[in-house]
mmCIF file of C-alpha atoms in Angstrom:
data_model
loop_
_atom_site.group_PDB
_atom_site.id
_atom_site.type_symbol
_atom_site.label_atom_id
_atom_site.label_comp_id
_atom_site.label_asym_id
_atom_site.label_seq_id
_atom_site.Cartn_x
_atom_site.Cartn_y
_atom_site.Cartn_z
ATOM 1 C CA MET A 237 -15.052 19.170 -7.630
ATOM 2 C CA LYS A 238 -11.805 19.268 -9.614
ATOM 3 C CA VAL A 239 -9.413 16.618 -8.337
ATOM 4 C CA LEU A 240 -5.705 16.288 -9.130
ATOM 5 C CA LEU A 241 -4.212 12.881 -8.331
ATOM 6 C CA ILE A 242 -0.435 12.437 -8.227
ATOM 7 C CA GLY A 243 1.107 9.074 -9.172
ATOM 8 C CA SER A 244 1.281 6.454 -11.887
ATOM 9 C CA GLY A 245 0.850 2.960 -10.434
ATOM 10 C CA ALA A 246 -1.929 0.435 -9.885
ATOM 11 C CA ARG A 247 -2.760 2.135 -6.577
ATOM 12 C CA GLU A 248 -3.344 5.402 -8.438
ATOM 13 C CA HIS A 249 -5.397 3.593 -11.095
ATOM 14 C CA ALA A 250 -7.617 2.228 -8.306
ATOM 15 C CA LEU A 251 -7.865 5.689 -6.761
ATOM 16 C CA ALA A 252 -8.732 7.201 -10.147
ATOM 17 C CA TYR A 253 -11.348 4.475 -10.687
ATOM 18 C CA SER A 254 -13.076 5.332 -7.396
ATOM 19 C CA LEU A 255 -12.703 9.095 -7.738
ATOM 20 C CA LYS A 256 -14.158 8.988 -11.236
ATOM 21 C CA SER A 257 -17.234 7.161 -9.939
ATOM 22 C CA ASP A 258 -17.902 9.848 -7.295
ATOM 23 C CA PRO A 259 -20.725 12.093 -8.599
ATOM 24 C CA ALA A 260 -19.104 15.093 -6.888
ATOM 25 C CA VAL A 261 -16.058 14.888 -9.187
ATOM 26 C CA THR A 262 -16.516 17.083 -12.255
ATOM 27 C CA GLU A 263 -12.916 16.885 -13.493
ATOM 28 C CA LEU A 264 -10.228 14.309 -12.782
ATOM 29 C CA HIS A 265 -6.601 15.058 -13.606
ATOM 30 C CA VAL A 266 -3.673 12.705 -12.948
ATOM 31 C CA ALA A 267 0.068 13.381 -13.105
ATOM 32 C CA PRO A 268 1.835 11.582 -14.629
ATOM 33 C CA GLY A 269 -0.556 8.598 -14.784
ATOM 34 C CA ASN A 270 -0.348 5.573 -17.094
ATOM 35 C CA PRO A 271 -2.280 4.231 -20.122
ATOM 36 C CA GLY A 272 -4.989 2.653 -17.971
ATOM 37 C CA ILE A 273 -5.512 5.814 -15.929
ATOM 38 C CA GLY A 274 -5.571 7.770 -19.181
ATOM 39 C CA GLU A 275 -8.901 6.113 -20.007
ATOM 40 C CA LEU A 276 -10.407 7.755 -16.904
ATOM 41 C CA ALA A 277 -8.653 11.100 -16.524
ATOM 42 C CA THR A 278 -6.699 13.883 -18.210
ATOM 43 C CA LEU A 279 -2.983 13.119 -17.877
ATOM 44 C CA HIS A 280 -0.216 15.651 -17.275
ATOM 45 C CA GLN A 281 3.397 14.658 -17.855
ATOM 46 C CA ILE A 282 5.234 16.210 -14.940
ATOM 47 C CA ASN A 283 7.710 14.864 -12.418
ATOM 48 C CA PRO A 284 5.662 13.886 -9.334
ATOM 49 C CA LEU A 285 8.701 14.558 -7.116
ATOM 50 C CA ASP A 286 8.948 18.178 -8.322
ATOM 51 C CA ALA A 287 7.066 20.219 -5.729
ATOM 52 C CA SER A 288 7.050 23.341 -7.884
ATOM 53 C CA ALA A 289 5.719 21.485 -10.928
ATOM 54 C CA VAL A 290 2.930 19.830 -8.916
ATOM 55 C CA SER A 291 1.893 23.017 -7.114
ATOM 56 C CA ASP A 292 1.972 25.002 -10.360
ATOM 57 C CA LEU A 293 -0.251 22.413 -12.036
ATOM 58 C CA ALA A 294 -2.694 22.383 -9.116
ATOM 59 C CA GLN A 295 -2.915 26.168 -9.254
ATOM 60 C CA ARG A 296 -3.305 26.253 -13.031
ATOM 61 C CA LEU A 297 -6.128 23.702 -12.868
ATOM 62 C CA THR A 298 -7.747 25.524 -9.912
ATOM 63 C CA ALA A 299 -7.929 22.121 -8.226
ATOM 64 C CA ASP A 300 -10.326 21.765 -5.317
ATOM 65 C CA LEU A 301 -8.442 18.736 -3.963
ATOM 66 C CA VAL A 302 -5.003 17.245 -4.539
ATOM 67 C CA VAL A 303 -4.506 13.576 -3.662
ATOM 68 C CA ILE A 304 -0.904 12.367 -3.462
ATOM 69 C CA GLY A 305 -0.624 8.628 -4.050
ATOM 70 C CA PRO A 306 3.022 7.458 -3.711
ATOM 71 C CA GLU A 307 5.384 7.836 -0.782
ATOM 72 C CA GLY A 308 8.159 9.502 -2.790
ATOM 73 C CA PRO A 309 6.396 12.853 -3.337
ATOM 74 C CA LEU A 310 5.195 12.871 0.274
ATOM 75 C CA VAL A 311 8.684 12.389 1.694
ATOM 76 C CA ALA A 312 9.938 15.007 -0.787
ATOM 77 C CA GLY A 313 7.526 17.592 0.635
ATOM 78 C CA VAL A 314 5.206 17.976 -2.348
ATOM 79 C CA SER A 315 2.125 18.242 -0.120
ATOM 80 C CA ASP A 316 3.670 21.185 1.744
ATOM 81 C CA ALA A 317 4.142 23.147 -1.485
ATOM 82 C CA VAL A 318 0.521 22.605 -2.522
ATOM 83 C CA ARG A 319 -0.874 23.423 0.932
ATOM 84 C CA ALA A 320 1.095 26.668 0.909
ATOM 85 C CA LEU A 321 -1.194 27.758 -1.942
ATOM 86 C CA GLY A 322 -4.276 27.143 0.191
ATOM 87 C CA ILE A 323 -5.351 24.077 -1.793
ATOM 88 C CA PRO A 324 -6.674 21.127 0.269
ATOM 89 C CA VAL A 325 -4.314 18.137 0.099
ATOM 90 C CA PHE A 326 -4.907 14.530 1.046
ATOM 91 C CA GLY A 327 -1.406 13.412 2.000
ATOM 92 C CA PRO A 328 0.801 14.172 5.014
ATOM 93 C CA SER A 329 3.428 16.873 5.239
ATOM 94 C CA GLN A 330 7.078 16.052 4.688
ATOM 95 C CA ALA A 331 7.615 16.007 8.451
ATOM 96 C CA ALA A 332 4.669 13.678 9.086
ATOM 97 C CA ALA A 333 5.597 11.408 6.143
ATOM 98 C CA GLN A 334 8.770 10.480 7.999
ATOM 99 C CA ILE A 335 6.643 7.858 9.715
ATOM 100 C CA GLU A 336 7.253 5.909 6.492
ATOM 101 C CA GLY A 337 10.429 7.636 5.342
ATOM 102 C CA SER A 338 12.347 6.457 8.411
ATOM 103 C CA LYS A 339 11.747 3.139 10.193
ATOM 104 C CA SER A 340 13.640 4.398 13.247
ATOM 105 C CA PHE A 341 11.445 7.514 13.417
ATOM 106 C CA ALA A 342 8.345 5.303 13.272
ATOM 107 C CA LYS A 343 9.703 3.244 16.169
ATOM 108 C CA GLU A 344 10.243 6.438 18.151
ATOM 109 C CA ILE A 345 6.660 7.549 17.504
ATOM 110 C CA MET A 346 5.289 4.170 18.563
ATOM 111 C CA ALA A 347 7.341 4.168 21.749
ATOM 112 C CA SER A 348 6.060 7.624 22.703
ATOM 113 C CA ALA A 349 2.464 6.746 21.782
ATOM 114 C CA GLY A 350 2.465 3.435 23.643
ATOM 115 C CA VAL A 351 1.807 1.469 20.461
ATOM 116 C CA LEU A 352 3.081 -2.102 20.650
ATOM 117 C CA THR A 353 5.603 -3.214 18.038
ATOM 118 C CA ALA A 354 8.612 -5.501 17.686
ATOM 119 C CA HIS A 355 11.648 -4.812 19.865
ATOM 120 C CA SER A 356 14.408 -3.432 17.674
ATOM 121 C CA PHE A 357 17.793 -1.776 17.301
ATOM 122 C CA THR A 358 18.761 0.911 14.802
ATOM 123 C CA CYS A 359 22.219 0.076 13.444
ATOM 124 C CA THR A 360 24.683 2.073 11.372
ATOM 125 C CA ASN A 361 27.814 -0.098 11.322
ATOM 126 C CA ARG A 362 28.801 -3.748 11.038
ATOM 127 C CA ASP A 363 29.511 -4.244 14.739
ATOM 128 C CA GLU A 364 26.075 -2.955 15.747
ATOM 129 C CA MET A 365 24.426 -5.051 13.039
ATOM 130 C CA GLU A 366 26.146 -8.270 14.082
ATOM 131 C CA ARG A 367 25.301 -7.747 17.741
ATOM 132 C CA ALA A 368 21.644 -7.061 16.897
ATOM 133 C CA LEU A 369 21.390 -10.145 14.685
ATOM 134 C CA ASP A 370 22.864 -12.309 17.427
ATOM 135 C CA PHE A 371 20.625 -10.739 20.069
ATOM 136 C CA PHE A 372 17.366 -11.580 18.268
ATOM 137 C CA GLY A 373 18.469 -14.738 16.490
ATOM 138 C CA SER A 374 16.754 -16.515 13.590
ATOM 139 C CA PRO A 375 14.570 -15.717 11.735
ATOM 140 C CA PHE A 376 16.396 -12.454 11.148
ATOM 141 C CA VAL A 377 14.381 -9.331 10.301
ATOM 142 C CA VAL A 378 16.358 -6.519 8.660
ATOM 143 C CA LYS A 379 14.694 -3.331 7.410
ATOM 144 C CA ASN A 380 16.198 -0.526 5.404
ATOM 145 C CA ASP A 381 15.651 2.609 7.472
ATOM 146 C CA GLY A 382 14.624 4.628 4.403
ATOM 147 C CA LEU A 383 12.296 4.191 1.445
ATOM 148 C CA ALA A 384 12.912 1.092 -0.659
ATOM 149 C CA ALA A 385 9.788 0.720 -2.826
ATOM 150 C CA GLY A 386 8.444 -2.077 -0.643
ATOM 151 C CA LYS A 387 11.580 -4.210 -1.091
ATOM 152 C CA GLY A 388 13.765 -2.994 1.754
ATOM 153 C CA VAL A 389 12.870 -5.793 4.173
ATOM 154 C CA VAL A 390 14.643 -9.131 4.423
ATOM 155 C CA VAL A 391 13.284 -11.923 6.628
ATOM 156 C CA THR A 392 15.562 -14.940 6.525
ATOM 157 C CA HIS A 393 17.101 -17.787 8.517
ATOM 158 C CA ASP A 394 20.398 -17.107 6.724
ATOM 159 C CA ARG A 395 22.526 -14.857 8.937
ATOM 160 C CA GLY A 396 24.934 -14.111 6.098
ATOM 161 C CA LYS A 397 22.124 -12.934 3.837
ATOM 162 C CA ALA A 398 20.721 -10.795 6.650
ATOM 163 C CA LEU A 399 24.095 -9.180 7.307
ATOM 164 C CA THR A 400 24.731 -8.560 3.611
ATOM 165 C CA HIS A 401 21.388 -6.775 3.282
ATOM 166 C CA ALA A 402 22.102 -4.703 6.383
ATOM 167 C CA LEU A 403 25.503 -3.610 5.087
ATOM 168 C CA GLU A 404 24.040 -2.696 1.698
ATOM 169 C CA CYS A 405 21.404 -0.502 3.342
ATOM 170 C CA GLY A 406 23.777 1.433 5.591
ATOM 171 C CA THR A 407 21.289 2.419 8.308
ATOM 172 C CA VAL A 408 18.932 -0.397 9.243
ATOM 173 C CA VAL A 409 16.398 -1.431 11.833
ATOM 174 C CA ILE A 410 16.971 -4.991 13.045
ATOM 175 C CA GLU A 411 14.128 -6.394 15.096
ATOM 176 C CA GLU A 412 12.545 -9.466 16.612
ATOM 177 C CA PHE A 413 10.432 -11.678 14.403
ATOM 178 C CA LEU A 414 6.691 -11.386 15.006
ATOM 179 C CA ASP A 415 4.646 -14.574 14.766
ATOM 180 C CA GLY A 416 1.082 -14.830 13.498
ATOM 181 C CA PRO A 417 -0.744 -13.783 10.316
ATOM 182 C CA GLU A 418 -0.274 -10.293 8.916
ATOM 183 C CA ILE A 419 -3.055 -7.901 7.991
ATOM 184 C CA SER A 420 -3.245 -4.343 6.708
ATOM 185 C CA ILE A 421 -5.600 -1.701 8.070
ATOM 186 C CA PHE A 422 -5.814 1.806 6.602
ATOM 187 C CA GLY A 423 -6.759 4.817 8.697
ATOM 188 C CA ILE A 424 -8.126 7.988 7.058
ATOM 189 C CA SER A 425 -7.067 10.966 9.208
ATOM 190 C CA ASP A 426 -7.643 14.713 9.242
ATOM 191 C CA GLY A 427 -4.869 15.244 11.790
ATOM 192 C CA VAL A 428 -7.179 14.852 14.789
ATOM 193 C CA ASN A 429 -9.750 12.200 13.927
ATOM 194 C CA VAL A 430 -9.206 8.848 12.245
ATOM 195 C CA ILE A 431 -11.533 6.373 10.523
ATOM 196 C CA GLY A 432 -10.361 2.793 10.056
ATOM 197 C CA MET A 433 -11.105 0.968 6.809
ATOM 198 C CA GLU A 434 -11.863 -2.741 6.527
ATOM 199 C CA PRO A 435 -8.824 -5.052 6.725
ATOM 200 C CA ALA A 436 -7.012 -6.632 3.812
ATOM 201 C CA GLN A 437 -4.157 -9.106 3.529
ATOM 202 C CA ASP A 438 -1.371 -8.915 0.968
ATOM 203 C CA PHE A 439 1.179 -11.448 -0.264
ATOM 204 C CA LYS A 440 4.706 -10.052 -0.240
ATOM 205 C CA ARG A 441 6.795 -13.020 -1.404
ATOM 206 C CA VAL A 442 7.258 -13.401 -5.135
ATOM 207 C CA PHE A 443 6.408 -17.110 -5.464
ATOM 208 C CA ASP A 444 3.661 -19.482 -4.314
ATOM 209 C CA ASP A 445 3.683 -20.739 -0.721
ATOM 210 C CA ASP A 446 5.442 -17.529 0.344
ATOM 211 C CA GLN A 447 8.728 -18.493 -1.288
ATOM 212 C CA GLY A 448 11.363 -16.189 -2.745
ATOM 213 C CA PRO A 449 12.294 -12.586 -1.971
ATOM 214 C CA ASN A 450 9.991 -9.856 -0.722
ATOM 215 C CA THR A 451 8.296 -7.688 -3.334
ATOM 216 C CA GLY A 452 6.046 -4.662 -3.344
ATOM 217 C CA GLY A 453 3.160 -7.144 -3.166
ATOM 218 C CA MET A 454 1.976 -9.944 -5.473
ATOM 219 C CA GLY A 455 -1.689 -9.930 -4.541
ATOM 220 C CA ALA A 456 -4.262 -9.204 -1.857
ATOM 221 C CA TYR A 457 -7.803 -9.952 -0.744
ATOM 222 C CA SER A 458 -10.600 -8.480 1.345
ATOM 223 C CA PRO A 459 -12.571 -9.029 3.523
ATOM 224 C CA LEU A 460 -10.809 -11.411 5.907
ATOM 225 C CA PRO A 461 -13.346 -13.998 7.113
ATOM 226 C CA TRP A 462 -10.941 -15.261 9.764
ATOM 227 C CA ALA A 463 -10.113 -11.885 11.334
ATOM 228 C CA PRO A 464 -11.648 -10.940 14.702
ATOM 229 C CA LYS A 465 -14.920 -9.051 14.246
ATOM 230 C CA ASP A 466 -13.628 -6.118 16.288
ATOM 231 C CA ILE A 467 -10.237 -5.862 14.558
ATOM 232 C CA VAL A 468 -10.913 -2.416 13.065
ATOM 233 C CA GLU A 469 -12.130 -0.964 16.367
ATOM 234 C CA ARG A 470 -9.176 -2.499 18.241
ATOM 235 C CA THR A 471 -6.715 -1.155 15.706
ATOM 236 C CA GLU A 472 -8.241 2.314 15.928
ATOM 237 C CA ARG A 473 -8.054 2.208 19.728
ATOM 238 C CA GLU A 474 -4.634 0.595 20.150
ATOM 239 C CA VAL A 475 -2.737 1.841 17.087
ATOM 240 C CA LEU A 476 -4.263 4.526 14.882
ATOM 241 C CA ILE A 477 -5.670 6.986 17.420
ATOM 242 C CA PRO A 478 -2.601 6.969 19.725
ATOM 243 C CA THR A 479 -0.308 7.483 16.728
ATOM 244 C CA ILE A 480 -2.375 10.353 15.299
ATOM 245 C CA ARG A 481 -2.456 12.000 18.725
ATOM 246 C CA GLU A 482 1.303 11.650 19.132
ATOM 247 C CA MET A 483 1.942 13.176 15.705
ATOM 248 C CA ALA A 484 -0.340 16.110 16.533
ATOM 249 C CA ALA A 485 1.341 16.621 19.914
ATOM 250 C CA ARG A 486 4.685 16.941 18.120
ATOM 251 C CA GLY A 487 3.339 19.720 15.932
ATOM 252 C CA THR A 488 3.313 17.510 12.833
ATOM 253 C CA PRO A 489 -0.347 16.499 12.410
ATOM 254 C CA PHE A 490 -0.875 13.582 10.047
ATOM 255 C CA VAL A 491 -3.425 14.395 7.347
ATOM 256 C CA GLY A 492 -3.869 11.533 4.917
ATOM 257 C CA LEU A 493 -3.776 7.746 4.930
ATOM 258 C CA LEU A 494 -1.955 6.035 7.788
ATOM 259 C CA TYR A 495 -1.305 2.429 6.769
ATOM 260 C CA ALA A 496 -0.779 0.016 9.640
ATOM 261 C CA GLY A 497 0.817 -3.312 8.789
ATOM 262 C CA LEU A 498 -0.072 -5.587 11.705
ATOM 263 C CA ALA A 499 0.950 -8.977 13.017
ATOM 264 C CA MET A 500 -1.765 -10.883 14.870
ATOM 265 C CA THR A 501 0.638 -12.421 17.345
ATOM 266 C CA SER A 502 -0.037 -14.793 20.211
ATOM 267 C CA ARG A 503 0.477 -11.749 22.475
ATOM 268 C CA GLY A 504 -1.967 -9.487 20.617
ATOM 269 C CA ILE A 505 -1.700 -6.859 17.885
ATOM 270 C CA ARG A 506 1.824 -5.668 17.026
ATOM 271 C CA VAL A 507 2.685 -3.082 14.400
ATOM 272 C CA ILE A 508 5.100 -4.334 11.753
ATOM 273 C CA GLU A 509 5.316 -1.059 9.853
ATOM 274 C CA PHE A 510 3.603 2.216 9.061
ATOM 275 C CA ASN A 511 3.157 3.689 5.610
ATOM 276 C CA ALA A 512 2.063 7.241 4.888
ATOM 277 C CA ARG A 513 -0.231 6.433 1.950
ATOM 278 C CA PHE A 514 -2.611 3.870 0.488
ATOM 279 C CA GLY A 515 -0.956 0.456 0.333
ATOM 280 C CA ASP A 516 -0.434 -1.408 -2.911
ATOM 281 C CA PRO A 517 -1.957 -3.934 -3.756
ATOM 282 C CA GLU A 518 -4.414 -3.651 -0.840
ATOM 283 C CA THR A 519 -5.935 -0.506 -2.354
ATOM 284 C CA GLU A 520 -6.968 -2.524 -5.401
ATOM 285 C CA VAL A 521 -9.194 -4.782 -3.250
ATOM 286 C CA LEU A 522 -10.468 -2.177 -0.803
ATOM 287 C CA LEU A 523 -11.594 0.652 -3.065
ATOM 288 C CA PRO A 524 -13.744 -1.543 -5.360
ATOM 289 C CA ARG A 525 -15.597 -2.614 -2.190
ATOM 290 C CA LEU A 526 -15.972 0.909 -0.740
ATOM 291 C CA LYS A 527 -19.475 2.307 -1.336
ATOM 292 C CA THR A 528 -18.821 5.647 0.408
ATOM 293 C CA PRO A 529 -17.959 8.278 -2.258
ATOM 294 C CA LEU A 530 -14.164 8.569 -2.159
ATOM 295 C CA ALA A 531 -13.684 12.216 -3.153
ATOM 296 C CA GLY A 532 -15.970 13.449 -0.412
ATOM 297 C CA LEU A 533 -14.199 11.278 2.167
ATOM 298 C CA LEU A 534 -10.715 12.474 1.176
ATOM 299 C CA PHE A 535 -11.866 16.106 0.985
ATOM 300 C CA ALA A 536 -13.304 15.849 4.501
ATOM 301 C CA ALA A 537 -9.941 14.591 5.743
ATOM 302 C CA ALA A 538 -8.011 17.273 3.853
ATOM 303 C CA THR A 539 -10.170 20.045 5.303
ATOM 304 C CA GLY A 540 -10.343 18.814 8.910
ATOM 305 C CA ASN A 541 -13.967 17.696 8.780
ATOM 306 C CA LEU A 542 -13.816 13.941 9.391
ATOM 307 C CA ALA A 543 -15.779 14.255 12.639
ATOM 308 C CA SER A 544 -18.937 14.931 10.617
ATOM 309 C CA GLN A 545 -18.296 12.030 8.230
ATOM 310 C CA PRO A 546 -20.841 9.181 8.535
ATOM 311 C CA PRO A 547 -19.575 5.603 8.984
ATOM 312 C CA LEU A 548 -18.038 4.074 5.889
ATOM 313 C CA GLU A 549 -20.273 1.842 3.771
ATOM 314 C CA TRP A 550 -18.909 -1.358 2.269
ATOM 315 C CA SER A 551 -20.091 -3.768 -0.367
ATOM 316 C CA ALA A 552 -20.798 -7.318 0.786
ATOM 317 C CA GLN A 553 -18.719 -8.572 -2.145
ATOM 318 C CA SER A 554 -15.283 -10.102 -1.774
ATOM 319 C CA ALA A 555 -12.312 -8.889 -3.813
ATOM 320 C CA VAL A 556 -9.112 -10.700 -4.818
ATOM 321 C CA THR A 557 -6.207 -9.014 -6.626
ATOM 322 C CA VAL A 558 -3.498 -10.916 -8.511
ATOM 323 C CA VAL A 559 -0.403 -9.054 -9.720
ATOM 324 C CA LEU A 560 1.173 -9.838 -13.091
ATOM 325 C CA ALA A 561 4.931 -9.221 -12.883
ATOM 326 C CA SER A 562 7.674 -8.890 -15.472
ATOM 327 C CA GLU A 563 10.276 -11.599 -16.050
ATOM 328 C CA GLY A 564 13.035 -11.198 -13.481
ATOM 329 C CA TYR A 565 10.952 -9.276 -10.957
ATOM 330 C CA PRO A 566 11.858 -8.231 -8.267
ATOM 331 C CA ASP A 567 15.630 -8.380 -8.837
ATOM 332 C CA SER A 568 16.006 -7.459 -12.527
ATOM 333 C CA PRO A 569 12.655 -6.947 -14.265
ATOM 334 C CA GLN A 570 12.657 -7.039 -18.057
ATOM 335 C CA ILE A 571 10.655 -4.168 -19.542
ATOM 336 C CA GLY A 572 9.556 -2.961 -22.962
ATOM 337 C CA ARG A 573 7.709 -6.145 -23.931
ATOM 338 C CA GLU A 574 4.325 -6.212 -25.640
ATOM 339 C CA ILE A 575 1.183 -6.825 -23.605
ATOM 340 C CA SER A 576 -2.018 -8.200 -25.111
ATOM 341 C CA GLY A 577 -5.171 -10.024 -24.083
ATOM 342 C CA LEU A 578 -6.563 -7.382 -21.747
ATOM 343 C CA ASP A 579 -10.158 -8.234 -22.472
ATOM 344 C CA LYS A 580 -12.819 -6.612 -20.308
ATOM 345 C CA HIS A 581 -14.597 -8.906 -17.861
ATOM 346 C CA GLU A 582 -17.810 -7.961 -16.082
ATOM 347 C CA SER A 583 -16.653 -9.315 -12.719
ATOM 348 C CA SER A 584 -13.053 -8.075 -12.770
ATOM 349 C CA ILE A 585 -11.075 -4.853 -13.112
ATOM 350 C CA ILE A 586 -7.608 -4.543 -14.659
ATOM 351 C CA PHE A 587 -5.501 -1.865 -12.967
ATOM 352 C CA HIS A 588 -2.363 -0.727 -14.784
ATOM 353 C CA ALA A 589 0.886 -0.479 -12.826
ATOM 354 C CA GLY A 590 4.070 -0.548 -14.908
ATOM 355 C CA THR A 591 2.729 0.005 -18.414
ATOM 356 C CA ALA A 592 3.457 2.421 -21.267
ATOM 357 C CA ARG A 593 2.061 2.915 -24.759
ATOM 358 C CA GLU A 594 4.548 3.113 -27.619
ATOM 359 C CA SER A 595 3.313 3.636 -31.186
ATOM 360 C CA GLY A 596 -0.107 2.414 -30.158
ATOM 361 C CA GLN A 597 1.217 -0.788 -28.551
ATOM 362 C CA LEU A 598 0.877 -1.414 -24.818
ATOM 363 C CA ARG A 599 4.216 -2.463 -23.286
ATOM 364 C CA SER A 600 5.618 -3.321 -19.880
ATOM 365 C CA ALA A 601 7.404 -0.462 -18.134
ATOM 366 C CA GLY A 602 8.047 -1.789 -14.633
ATOM 367 C CA GLY A 603 8.399 -4.822 -12.404
ATOM 368 C CA ARG A 604 4.757 -5.063 -11.432
ATOM 369 C CA VAL A 605 2.823 -4.587 -14.657
ATOM 370 C CA LEU A 606 -0.870 -5.163 -13.954
ATOM 371 C CA ALA A 607 -3.103 -5.795 -10.953
ATOM 372 C CA ILE A 608 -6.207 -7.816 -11.788
ATOM 373 C CA THR A 609 -9.037 -7.583 -9.261
ATOM 374 C CA GLY A 610 -11.859 -10.110 -9.255
ATOM 375 C CA LEU A 611 -15.144 -9.478 -7.462
ATOM 376 C CA GLY A 612 -17.715 -11.994 -6.269
ATOM 377 C CA LYS A 613 -20.124 -13.099 -3.569
ATOM 378 C CA ASN A 614 -17.288 -14.824 -1.708
ATOM 379 C CA LEU A 615 -13.525 -15.275 -1.988
ATOM 380 C CA SER A 616 -13.792 -18.383 -4.159
ATOM 381 C CA VAL A 617 -15.893 -16.577 -6.758
ATOM 382 C CA ALA A 618 -13.662 -13.496 -6.603
ATOM 383 C CA ARG A 619 -10.550 -15.651 -7.065
ATOM 384 C CA ALA A 620 -12.084 -17.359 -10.059
ATOM 385 C CA ALA A 621 -12.889 -13.974 -11.602
ATOM 386 C CA ALA A 622 -9.344 -12.662 -11.076
ATOM 387 C CA TYR A 623 -7.628 -15.746 -12.491
ATOM 388 C CA SER A 624 -10.083 -15.955 -15.375
ATOM 389 C CA ALA A 625 -9.108 -12.416 -16.363
ATOM 390 C CA ILE A 626 -5.340 -12.840 -15.920
ATOM 391 C CA THR A 627 -5.006 -16.166 -17.781
ATOM 392 C CA PRO A 628 -5.457 -14.793 -21.340
ATOM 393 C CA ILE A 629 -3.057 -11.873 -20.805
ATOM 394 C CA SER A 630 0.096 -12.296 -22.854
ATOM 395 C CA LEU A 631 3.442 -10.853 -21.717
ATOM 396 C CA VAL A 632 6.577 -12.864 -22.535
ATOM 397 C CA GLY A 633 8.314 -14.129 -19.385
ATOM 398 C CA SER A 634 5.686 -12.754 -17.015
ATOM 399 C CA HIS A 635 4.659 -14.561 -13.854
ATOM 400 C CA TYR A 636 2.062 -14.391 -11.092
ATOM 401 C CA ARG A 637 1.213 -16.298 -7.956
ATOM 402 C CA LYS A 638 -1.419 -18.988 -8.218
ATOM 403 C CA ASP A 639 -2.304 -19.092 -4.522
ATOM 404 C CA ILE A 640 -3.589 -15.604 -3.713
ATOM 405 C CA ALA A 641 -6.399 -15.954 -1.112
ATOM 406 C CA LEU A 642 -6.464 -19.726 -1.686
ATOM 407 C CA LYS A 643 -6.261 -20.825 1.950
ATOM 408 C CA ALA A 644 -8.713 -18.157 3.088
ATOM 409 C CA SER A 645 -11.212 -19.131 0.381
ATOM 410 C CA ILE A 646 -11.030 -22.808 1.362
ATOM 411 C CA ALA A 647 -11.497 -21.941 5.032
ATOM 412 C CA GLU A 648 -14.423 -19.687 4.162
ATOM 413 C CA MET A 649 -16.143 -22.493 2.251
ATOM 414 C CA GLU A 650 -15.576 -24.960 5.101
ATOM 415 C CA ALA A 651 -16.866 -22.608 7.791
#
């Protein structure tokens, strides 16, 4: 099977890592990719948002499957252009990708599907924003209605900061704060059927103890020893299946990865957000644990054959991912600095995110630079592996959280 993967981040590196290990994959191509992905696949330097360029490449390669990683190309309609050529695509259509492209659209889908979520108002002017903030009170939750690279959400007790963010966004969704721990569950869908993956938890705040602004994610871990044993089945029943059915009923079937960000509230499961693709950094802990061959799974979804797919198989190992970020991230990341110390470790994997190679030297090229995943028999061992691998990495001004999966690993040991 010839596979073309679109994207260039740590999520795509993790996808490439798993696709490459699938015996069914004879050729792996990635566009545009990054230096780490380049060690696994043939890279093609095209604009991933250019539907014509992507579809032309897929046709030229005679790709058997195209996997679209980031949200940008999905919302731009790249999958539609490739499907028009008759090539199977794992990734929703432009219309279906609006479930991530517009927070208000996602709320509309959930309301129609009977999926429980936070009460909210969509606001487009200052008067509406102020009334919504006062209606819900502190802590204030303000979400950019459109794509914002994982940084469009502000949760704060500071009303002024909440209002400023709302005004900067233009159109926003302001909603009630949901209590309880957050988890992420991915659903693989062929437009009719959906298979839930094991849960993961990510860490969105930039600093330890969940301090500082939201980011695209500073780390993650899986499995979740504290999560209810039936959480995947409940999420399929209460969230994923109703949403997939609603999308199909609207004539916009969702084929791809439906990411459900959930709050385990005192009142039950509530959806915080939907994404239309693999989440980052959760992908970097889930795929190293997935034993089911990835290419076959994604091809089954892309061709409408998930019903015949056997249950997913998972490794008993735990995985912990720690993200190394550039100085100034998330507000003003400093890029172009040398990176060294990426030694290979048997129990960890280094996924490239924002990296570039200039004159043979690896340099930072984004806010989140590397995602280091440690594997082990439990969370404590996996954490040790991740931090052992990240410690010797040298990047001037870089930073990372020291508490990824710490509380969960302590609780696991005490159980």
